Short mmCIF file of C-alpha atoms in Angstrom, two decimals:
data_model
loop_
_atom_site.label_atom_id
_atom_site.label_comp_id
_atom_site.label_asym_id
_atom_site.label_seq_id
_atom_site.Cartn_x
_atom_site.Cartn_y
_atom_site.Cartn_z
CA MET A 952 -9.68 -9.20 -18.59
CA ALA A 953 -13.36 -10.13 -18.69
CA TYR A 954 -14.91 -10.95 -22.06
CA ILE A 955 -17.87 -12.79 -23.59
CA ARG A 956 -18.19 -15.84 -25.82
CA THR A 957 -21.03 -17.89 -27.35
CA ARG A 958 -21.60 -21.61 -26.85
CA GLY A 959 -23.81 -24.25 -28.48
CA LYS A 960 -26.31 -24.14 -31.31
CA GLN A 961 -28.40 -21.52 -29.54
CA LYS A 962 -25.35 -19.29 -29.27
CA ARG A 963 -25.79 -18.82 -25.53
CA ILE A 964 -23.60 -15.95 -24.30
CA GLU A 965 -21.16 -16.72 -21.50
CA ILE A 966 -19.13 -14.25 -19.45
CA VAL A 967 -15.51 -15.24 -18.89
CA PHE A 968 -13.64 -13.62 -15.99
CA THR A 969 -11.06 -14.34 -13.28
CA TYR A 970 -12.24 -14.47 -9.67
CA LYS A 971 -10.18 -15.59 -6.67
CA GLY A 972 -7.38 -16.54 -9.05
CA VAL A 973 -9.60 -18.97 -10.98
CA ARG A 974 -10.96 -18.57 -14.51
CA ARG A 975 -14.79 -18.58 -14.39
CA TYR A 976 -17.25 -19.32 -17.21
CA GLU A 977 -20.82 -18.30 -16.40
CA LYS A 978 -23.86 -18.51 -18.67
CA THR A 979 -26.15 -15.52 -19.09
CA GLU A 980 -29.81 -15.29 -20.09
CA TYR A 981 -28.80 -13.78 -23.43
CA LEU A 982 -28.58 -15.43 -26.85
CA CYS A 983 -26.47 -13.91 -29.61
CA VAL A 984 -28.69 -12.82 -32.50
CA GLY A 985 -26.00 -11.39 -34.74
CA LYS A 986 -24.01 -12.96 -37.53
CA LYS A 987 -20.85 -10.85 -37.72
CA LYS A 988 -17.69 -11.26 -35.66
CA PRO A 989 -17.02 -9.50 -33.41
CA CYS A 990 -20.77 -9.35 -32.85
CA LYS A 991 -22.35 -6.06 -31.87
CA CYS A 992 -25.92 -7.20 -31.51
CA ILE A 993 -27.93 -5.75 -28.64
CA ASN A 994 -27.60 -8.92 -26.53
CA CYS A 995 -23.83 -9.13 -26.94
CA ARG A 996 -23.48 -5.45 -26.04
CA GLN A 997 -25.58 -5.99 -22.93
CA ALA A 998 -23.58 -9.05 -21.86
CA LEU A 999 -20.28 -7.23 -22.50
CA SER A 1000 -21.48 -4.35 -20.37
CA ILE A 1001 -22.15 -6.78 -17.51
CA ALA A 1002 -18.70 -8.34 -18.00
CA GLU A 1003 -17.04 -4.92 -17.71
CA GLU A 1004 -19.10 -4.13 -14.62
CA ILE A 1005 -18.04 -7.41 -12.99
CA GLU A 1006 -14.37 -6.70 -13.72
CA ILE A 1007 -14.58 -3.25 -12.10
CA LYS A 1008 -16.33 -4.65 -9.02
CA ILE A 1009 -13.75 -7.43 -8.65
CA PHE A 1010 -10.98 -4.84 -8.80
CA ASN A 1011 -12.75 -2.69 -6.18
CA ARG A 1012 -13.51 -5.78 -4.07
CA THR A 1013 -17.27 -5.15 -4.17
CA PHE A 1014 -18.25 -8.09 -6.39
CA VAL A 1015 -20.88 -10.44 -4.91
CA TYR A 1016 -21.03 -13.63 -6.97
CA LYS A 1017 -24.63 -14.64 -6.23
CA GLU A 1018 -25.96 -11.22 -7.21
CA TYR A 1019 -24.94 -11.92 -10.80
CA PHE A 1020 -25.14 -15.71 -10.95
CA PRO A 1021 -27.65 -16.89 -8.30
CA ASN A 1022 -28.06 -20.32 -9.91
CA SER A 1023 -24.37 -21.00 -10.52
CA LYS A 1024 -22.98 -24.37 -9.52
CA LYS A 1025 -19.83 -22.56 -8.39
CA LEU A 1026 -21.63 -20.80 -5.53
CA TYR A 1027 -21.20 -23.73 -3.16
CA ASP A 1028 -17.45 -23.79 -3.70
CA ILE A 1029 -17.15 -20.02 -3.18
CA ASP A 1030 -19.51 -19.32 -0.29
CA ILE A 1031 -19.32 -22.49 1.84
CA ALA A 1032 -16.05 -23.09 3.70
CA GLN A 1033 -14.52 -26.45 2.87
CA THR A 1034 -12.79 -28.43 5.64
CA ALA A 1035 -12.70 -31.97 4.27
CA PRO A 1036 -9.62 -34.00 5.35
CA ASP A 1037 -8.58 -34.50 1.71
CA ILE A 1038 -8.91 -30.85 0.68
CA LYS A 1039 -6.28 -29.71 -1.83
CA PHE A 1040 -3.81 -26.98 -0.92
CA SER A 1041 -5.02 -24.78 -3.79
CA SER A 1042 -8.66 -24.95 -2.68
CA TYR A 1043 -7.86 -24.23 0.94
CA ALA A 1044 -5.40 -21.41 0.12
CA TRP A 1045 -7.92 -19.58 -2.07
CA GLN A 1046 -10.57 -20.10 0.58
CA TRP A 1047 -8.23 -18.68 3.24
CA LEU A 1048 -7.62 -15.60 1.07
CA ASP A 1049 -11.34 -15.20 0.46
CA LEU A 1050 -12.02 -15.17 4.22
CA LYS A 1051 -9.17 -12.69 4.76
CA GLU A 1052 -10.29 -10.26 2.07
CA ARG A 1053 -12.56 -8.05 4.17
CA SER A 1054 -10.36 -7.98 7.26
CA VAL A 1055 -7.10 -6.63 5.80
CA ALA A 1056 -6.06 -3.48 3.98
CA TYR A 1057 -6.17 -3.46 0.20
CA SER A 1058 -2.37 -3.32 -0.12
CA THR A 1059 -2.04 -6.30 2.26
CA TYR A 1060 -4.63 -8.24 0.30
CA LYS A 1061 -2.78 -7.58 -2.96
CA GLY A 1062 0.41 -8.87 -1.36
CA TYR A 1063 -1.36 -12.02 -0.15
CA LEU A 1064 -2.87 -12.54 -3.60
CA SER A 1065 0.55 -12.43 -5.28
CA ILE A 1066 1.97 -14.94 -2.78
CA ILE A 1067 -1.01 -17.32 -3.03
CA ARG A 1068 -0.71 -17.46 -6.82
CA LYS A 1069 2.92 -18.59 -6.56
CA LEU A 1070 2.18 -21.11 -3.81
CA VAL A 1071 -0.71 -22.63 -5.77
CA ASP A 1072 1.51 -22.94 -8.83
CA TYR A 1073 4.09 -24.85 -6.77
CA PHE A 1074 1.98 -27.04 -4.50
CA GLY A 1075 -0.80 -27.49 -7.06
CA ASP A 1076 -3.40 -30.07 -6.08
CA THR A 1077 -1.36 -31.66 -3.31
CA GLU A 1078 -3.60 -32.49 -0.39
CA LEU A 1079 -3.02 -30.05 2.46
CA ILE A 1080 -2.50 -32.87 4.96
CA ASN A 1081 0.38 -34.29 2.88
CA ILE A 1082 2.49 -31.12 2.83
CA LYS A 1083 5.35 -31.48 5.30
CA TYR A 1084 8.18 -29.36 6.68
CA SER A 1085 10.65 -30.62 4.05
CA HIS A 1086 8.33 -29.69 1.17
CA ILE A 1087 8.06 -26.11 2.42
CA GLN A 1088 11.79 -25.83 3.16
CA ALA A 1089 12.52 -27.06 -0.39
CA TYR A 1090 10.20 -24.40 -1.80
CA ILE A 1091 11.88 -21.64 0.21
CA LYS A 1092 15.32 -22.90 -0.81
CA LYS A 1093 14.37 -22.55 -4.49
CA ASP A 1094 12.88 -19.09 -4.00
CA THR A 1095 15.22 -16.49 -5.51
CA THR A 1096 13.29 -13.41 -4.42
CA LYS A 1097 14.39 -10.95 -1.72
CA PRO A 1098 14.64 -12.12 1.92
CA LYS A 1099 11.68 -9.88 2.84
CA THR A 1100 9.51 -11.51 0.16
CA ILE A 1101 10.56 -15.01 1.27
CA SER A 1102 9.74 -14.11 4.87
CA ASN A 1103 6.32 -12.78 3.82
CA THR A 1104 5.67 -16.02 1.94
CA ALA A 1105 6.54 -18.07 5.00
CA ASN A 1106 4.22 -15.91 7.11
CA VAL A 1107 1.32 -16.50 4.72
CA LEU A 1108 1.99 -20.25 4.74
CA GLN A 1109 2.09 -20.22 8.52
CA GLN A 1110 -1.31 -18.50 8.68
CA ILE A 1111 -2.83 -20.95 6.18
CA PHE A 1112 -1.68 -23.99 8.13
CA GLU A 1113 -2.68 -22.37 11.43
CA SER A 1114 -6.21 -22.05 10.05
CA ALA A 1115 -6.06 -25.70 8.97
CA ILE A 1116 -5.20 -26.69 12.56
CA ILE A 1117 -8.20 -24.74 13.85
CA ASP A 1118 -10.36 -26.51 11.24
CA ASP A 1119 -9.04 -29.90 12.48
CA ILE A 1120 -7.62 -30.75 9.05
CA ILE A 1121 -4.05 -31.12 10.37
CA SER A 1122 -2.60 -31.47 13.86
CA LYS A 1123 0.78 -29.70 13.44
CA ASN A 1124 1.93 -26.63 11.57
CA PRO A 1125 4.78 -27.65 9.20
CA VAL A 1126 5.91 -24.03 8.94
CA GLU A 1127 6.61 -23.71 12.65
CA PHE A 1128 10.30 -24.65 12.42
CA ILE A 1129 11.04 -23.20 8.98
CA LYS A 1130 14.24 -21.16 8.88
CA LYS A 1131 13.50 -17.74 7.44
CA PRO A 1132 16.23 -15.58 5.87
CA ARG A 1133 17.53 -12.69 7.93
CA ILE A 1134 16.01 -9.39 6.84
CA GLN A 1135 18.26 -6.36 6.72
CA ILE A 1136 16.64 -3.22 8.13
CA ALA A 1137 16.41 -0.52 5.49
CA GLN A 1138 19.45 1.72 5.77
CA VAL A 1139 19.02 5.14 7.28
CA ASP A 1140 20.88 7.50 4.95
CA PRO A 1141 19.58 10.99 5.79
CA PHE A 1142 20.27 14.39 4.35
CA ASP A 1143 21.77 16.81 6.81
CA ARG A 1144 20.12 20.13 7.71
CA SER A 1145 22.10 22.10 5.13
CA GLU A 1146 21.19 19.67 2.32
CA ALA A 1147 17.51 19.69 3.28
CA ILE A 1148 17.44 23.50 3.13
CA GLN A 1149 19.17 23.45 -0.27
CA ILE A 1150 16.62 21.02 -1.70
CA ILE A 1151 13.63 23.00 -0.40
CA ASN A 1152 15.06 26.33 -1.63
CA TRP A 1153 15.83 24.85 -5.08
CA MET A 1154 12.26 23.58 -5.34
CA GLU A 1155 10.89 26.96 -4.24
CA GLU A 1156 12.86 28.60 -7.05
CA LYS A 1157 12.39 26.06 -9.87
CA HIS A 1158 9.08 24.35 -9.04
CA PRO A 1159 7.33 26.44 -6.37
CA HIS A 1160 3.99 24.65 -6.82
CA ILE A 1161 5.60 21.36 -5.73
CA ALA A 1162 8.03 22.63 -3.08
CA ILE A 1163 5.57 22.00 -0.24
CA PHE A 1164 5.97 18.24 -0.73
CA PHE A 1165 9.64 18.54 0.26
CA ALA A 1166 9.09 21.11 3.01
CA LEU A 1167 6.49 18.84 4.60
CA GLY A 1168 8.71 15.81 4.15
CA PHE A 1169 11.74 17.35 5.83
CA TYR A 1170 9.86 19.28 8.54
CA THR A 1171 7.16 16.79 9.61
CA GLY A 1172 8.58 13.33 8.90
CA MET A 1173 5.28 12.25 7.32
CA ARG A 1174 5.43 9.19 5.09
CA THR A 1175 5.44 9.97 1.38
CA GLY A 1176 1.99 8.42 0.88
CA GLU A 1177 0.65 10.59 3.70
CA LEU A 1178 2.12 13.71 2.06
CA LEU A 1179 0.38 12.96 -1.22
CA ALA A 1180 -2.96 12.34 0.54
CA LEU A 1181 -2.94 15.55 2.61
CA LYS A 1182 -5.99 17.83 2.31
CA TRP A 1183 -6.33 21.48 3.29
CA SER A 1184 -9.07 20.46 5.72
CA ASP A 1185 -6.44 18.45 7.63
CA ILE A 1186 -4.47 21.62 8.44
CA ASP A 1187 -5.42 23.84 11.37
CA PHE A 1188 -3.46 27.06 10.94
CA GLN A 1189 -4.78 28.55 14.21
CA SER A 1190 -3.59 25.73 16.44
CA HIS A 1191 -0.60 24.92 14.19
CA LYS A 1192 -1.63 21.28 13.86
CA ILE A 1193 -1.98 18.76 11.04
CA LYS A 1194 -4.29 15.76 11.23
CA VAL A 1195 -2.63 12.88 9.39
CA GLN A 1196 -5.51 10.52 8.62
CA ARG A 1197 -5.05 8.98 5.18
CA THR A 1198 -2.38 7.73 2.82
CA ILE A 1199 -1.98 6.78 -0.83
CA THR A 1200 -0.67 3.28 -1.43
CA LYS A 1201 -0.76 1.05 -4.50
CA SER A 1202 -2.33 3.99 -6.38
CA ARG A 1203 -5.33 3.93 -4.02
CA ILE A 1204 -6.44 6.35 -1.31
CA LYS A 1205 -6.65 4.65 2.08
CA GLU A 1206 -8.61 6.45 4.80
CA SER A 1207 -6.15 5.57 7.56
CA THR A 1208 -2.40 5.65 8.09
CA LYS A 1209 0.02 2.73 8.20
CA THR A 1210 -0.17 2.22 11.96
CA SER A 1211 -3.44 3.80 13.09
CA GLU A 1212 -6.55 5.69 12.06
CA TYR A 1213 -4.96 9.13 12.49
CA ARG A 1214 -2.43 11.18 14.44
CA ILE A 1215 -2.09 14.88 15.23
CA ILE A 1216 1.27 16.48 14.52
CA ASP A 1217 2.69 19.98 14.98
CA ILE A 1218 3.43 22.56 12.31
CA ILE A 1219 6.91 23.62 13.42
CA PRO A 1220 7.87 27.29 12.88
CA ALA A 1221 10.28 26.36 10.06
CA LEU A 1222 7.40 24.84 8.06
CA ASP A 1223 4.82 27.57 8.61
CA PRO A 1224 6.00 30.04 5.89
CA HIS A 1225 6.15 27.26 3.29
CA LEU A 1226 2.54 26.26 3.96
CA LYS A 1227 1.34 29.86 3.75
CA ARG A 1228 3.27 30.41 0.51
CA HIS A 1229 1.75 27.29 -1.03
CA LYS A 1230 -1.80 28.56 -0.51
CA GLN A 1231 -1.59 30.52 -3.75
CA TYR A 1232 -1.45 27.29 -5.76
CA THR A 1233 -4.22 25.03 -4.47
CA PHE A 1234 -5.95 26.63 -1.46
CA MET A 1235 -9.65 27.30 -2.23
CA LYS A 1236 -9.03 25.74 -5.64
CA SER A 1237 -8.68 22.10 -4.65
CA GLU A 1238 -9.29 20.02 -1.53
CA TRP A 1239 -5.80 18.53 -1.97
CA VAL A 1240 -2.68 20.35 -0.81
CA LEU A 1241 -0.79 18.80 -3.74
CA ASN A 1242 -2.57 18.04 -6.96
CA THR A 1243 -1.98 17.44 -10.65
CA SER A 1244 -3.04 19.75 -13.46
CA TYR A 1245 -6.30 17.74 -13.49
CA GLY A 1246 -7.05 18.67 -9.87
CA LYS A 1247 -6.41 15.13 -8.66
CA PRO A 1248 -3.84 14.00 -6.09
CA PHE A 1249 -0.57 12.45 -7.21
CA MET A 1250 -1.17 8.70 -6.86
CA LYS A 1251 2.47 7.57 -6.78
CA THR A 1252 5.59 8.83 -5.03
CA GLU A 1253 7.38 8.12 -8.32
CA ASN A 1254 5.57 11.18 -9.73
CA MET A 1255 7.98 13.30 -7.69
CA LYS A 1256 11.07 11.89 -9.41
CA VAL A 1257 10.69 14.30 -12.32
CA TYR A 1258 11.40 17.13 -9.85
CA TYR A 1259 13.53 15.33 -7.28
CA ASN A 1260 16.21 13.68 -9.43
CA PRO A 1261 17.16 16.83 -11.40
CA CYS A 1262 17.28 18.74 -8.10
CA LEU A 1263 19.91 16.44 -6.58
CA LYS A 1264 21.91 16.55 -9.80
CA ALA A 1265 21.78 20.34 -9.99
CA LEU A 1266 22.87 20.69 -6.37
CA GLY A 1267 25.58 18.05 -6.68
CA LEU A 1268 24.08 15.96 -3.87
CA ARG A 1269 24.55 12.21 -3.59
CA PHE A 1270 21.39 10.34 -4.56
CA ARG A 1271 19.12 9.02 -1.82
CA ASN A 1272 15.52 7.93 -2.33
CA VAL A 1273 12.80 10.42 -1.47
CA TYR A 1274 11.69 8.40 1.59
CA GLN A 1275 14.93 9.50 3.27
CA MET A 1276 13.20 12.83 3.96
CA ARG A 1277 11.40 11.03 6.80
CA HIS A 1278 14.67 9.70 8.21
CA SER A 1279 16.25 13.13 7.72
CA PHE A 1280 13.51 14.72 9.85
CA ALA A 1281 14.05 12.19 12.64
CA CYS A 1282 17.84 12.61 12.61
CA MET A 1283 17.72 16.41 12.44
CA MET A 1284 15.33 16.54 15.39
CA ILE A 1285 17.35 14.07 17.46
CA GLU A 1286 20.63 15.87 16.77
CA ALA A 1287 19.02 19.22 17.61
CA GLY A 1288 17.96 17.88 21.01
CA GLU A 1289 14.20 17.72 20.50
CA ASP A 1290 12.11 15.57 22.86
CA LEU A 1291 12.08 11.87 21.88
CA ASN A 1292 8.41 11.36 22.68
CA TRP A 1293 7.51 14.34 20.51
CA ILE A 1294 9.60 12.92 17.63
CA LYS A 1295 7.93 9.52 18.10
CA ASN A 1296 4.47 11.10 17.89
CA MET A 1297 5.40 13.13 14.83
CA LEU A 1298 6.56 9.97 13.04
CA GLY A 1299 3.51 7.99 14.10
CA HIS A 1300 5.31 5.29 16.08
CA ASN A 1301 3.39 3.64 18.92
CA THR A 1302 6.45 3.24 21.14
CA LEU A 1303 10.01 4.53 21.40
CA GLU A 1304 11.32 1.10 20.39
CA MET A 1305 11.39 1.86 16.67
CA LEU A 1306 13.07 5.19 17.32
CA PHE A 1307 15.91 3.50 19.22
CA LYS A 1308 16.07 0.67 16.69
CA ARG A 1309 16.49 3.00 13.73
CA TYR A 1310 18.30 5.98 15.22
CA GLY A 1311 19.74 4.72 18.51
CA ASN A 1312 23.32 5.60 17.61
CA ARG A 1313 22.27 9.24 17.28
CA ILE A 1314 20.48 9.49 20.64
CA ASN A 1315 22.87 10.76 23.30
CA ARG A 1316 21.78 13.73 25.40
CA GLU A 1317 20.04 14.63 28.63
CA GLU A 1318 18.04 17.79 27.97
CA SER A 1319 15.36 18.28 25.34
CA THR A 1320 12.47 20.48 24.33
CA ARG A 1321 9.51 19.95 21.95
CA ARG A 1322 7.54 21.36 19.03
CA GLY A 1323 10.54 21.77 16.75
CA LEU A 1324 11.65 25.04 18.33
CA ILE A 1325 15.35 24.21 18.45
CA ILE A 1326 15.59 22.97 14.87
CA SER A 1327 13.52 25.92 13.62
CA ASP A 1328 15.92 28.39 15.24
CA LEU A 1329 18.87 26.59 13.63
CA ILE A 1330 17.17 26.64 10.21
CA THR A 1331 16.31 30.32 10.53
CA GLU A 1332 19.94 31.15 11.31
CA GLN A 1333 21.18 29.04 8.39
CA THR A 1334 18.86 30.62 5.83
CA ARG A 1335 19.63 34.23 6.72
#
């Protein structure tokens, strides 16, 4: 958290804040003219306002150091890339992250930031050139986090040392032969067609304003973040299409999906009545298909637990996380005989590889159709 403090006989006001993982102390042009503590003199209030502004800009990744402190001695360290042979791991790692910041998604950057903090704590001020394979293997051996996290850490280390090779600081990448833990693919544990219908019907009865989240989840296979970020302007009722072009991740709206800028998916017949029914709640009242009582989108999938968990309990269904709606869609469509390429496009996969990797044991037929016609007929028969 950014704050202010006074230094010296003149009571010069300094702003204290964290930037790039390092605590910064920067002098301002203001002198404190008050006598009470905490001081509320006009200069202290002005400096505190600047501190709060800096903190917001750092969070939003729009902070430009030299705009606030053009004469700071720290500018050279921040803005000029350092490639000296004796550079410390901590300096080079923070520099690497700084150069990465604008080229990766916010969620990716936050993940990198968390990893860099741990690596800097461990390797400290060790010179980059002196870090060997055994040092990194020892670090990974001590790491007690999940295999996926350990693998991500190794990937970040590999990128850092790859950059160091390009900068001619080192000649070999010590991470190249590191043994990473085997990562288990997340288990596919779908609901069957009957269970999906029960969940949607229960929501329509108990919480009709939220039921569309589950209808969309089971009948489009959209990711949960994409469901939360859906706008009415994304839905074309005439052509029966939905443009999936944004997601909500880490409580932030991202104007692209996980794998691409956007994709066009079909509104299958089974979904159509649910969308039309939901119009009474937010259509022409909000730009968001799903929104809170404040007219804002739900920023976390966890917000759905208050509806989802009691639903499973009331229906006597075994618990599965809400993301299984996506897997349920894929499995229902495959088992109904829908076209694999159509399913792939609905899910937003670039190739069929992921489809076979996740659901290969369910794919076993020769004939297929598309646009969800088969599954919609089956659902219609089941709900009569």
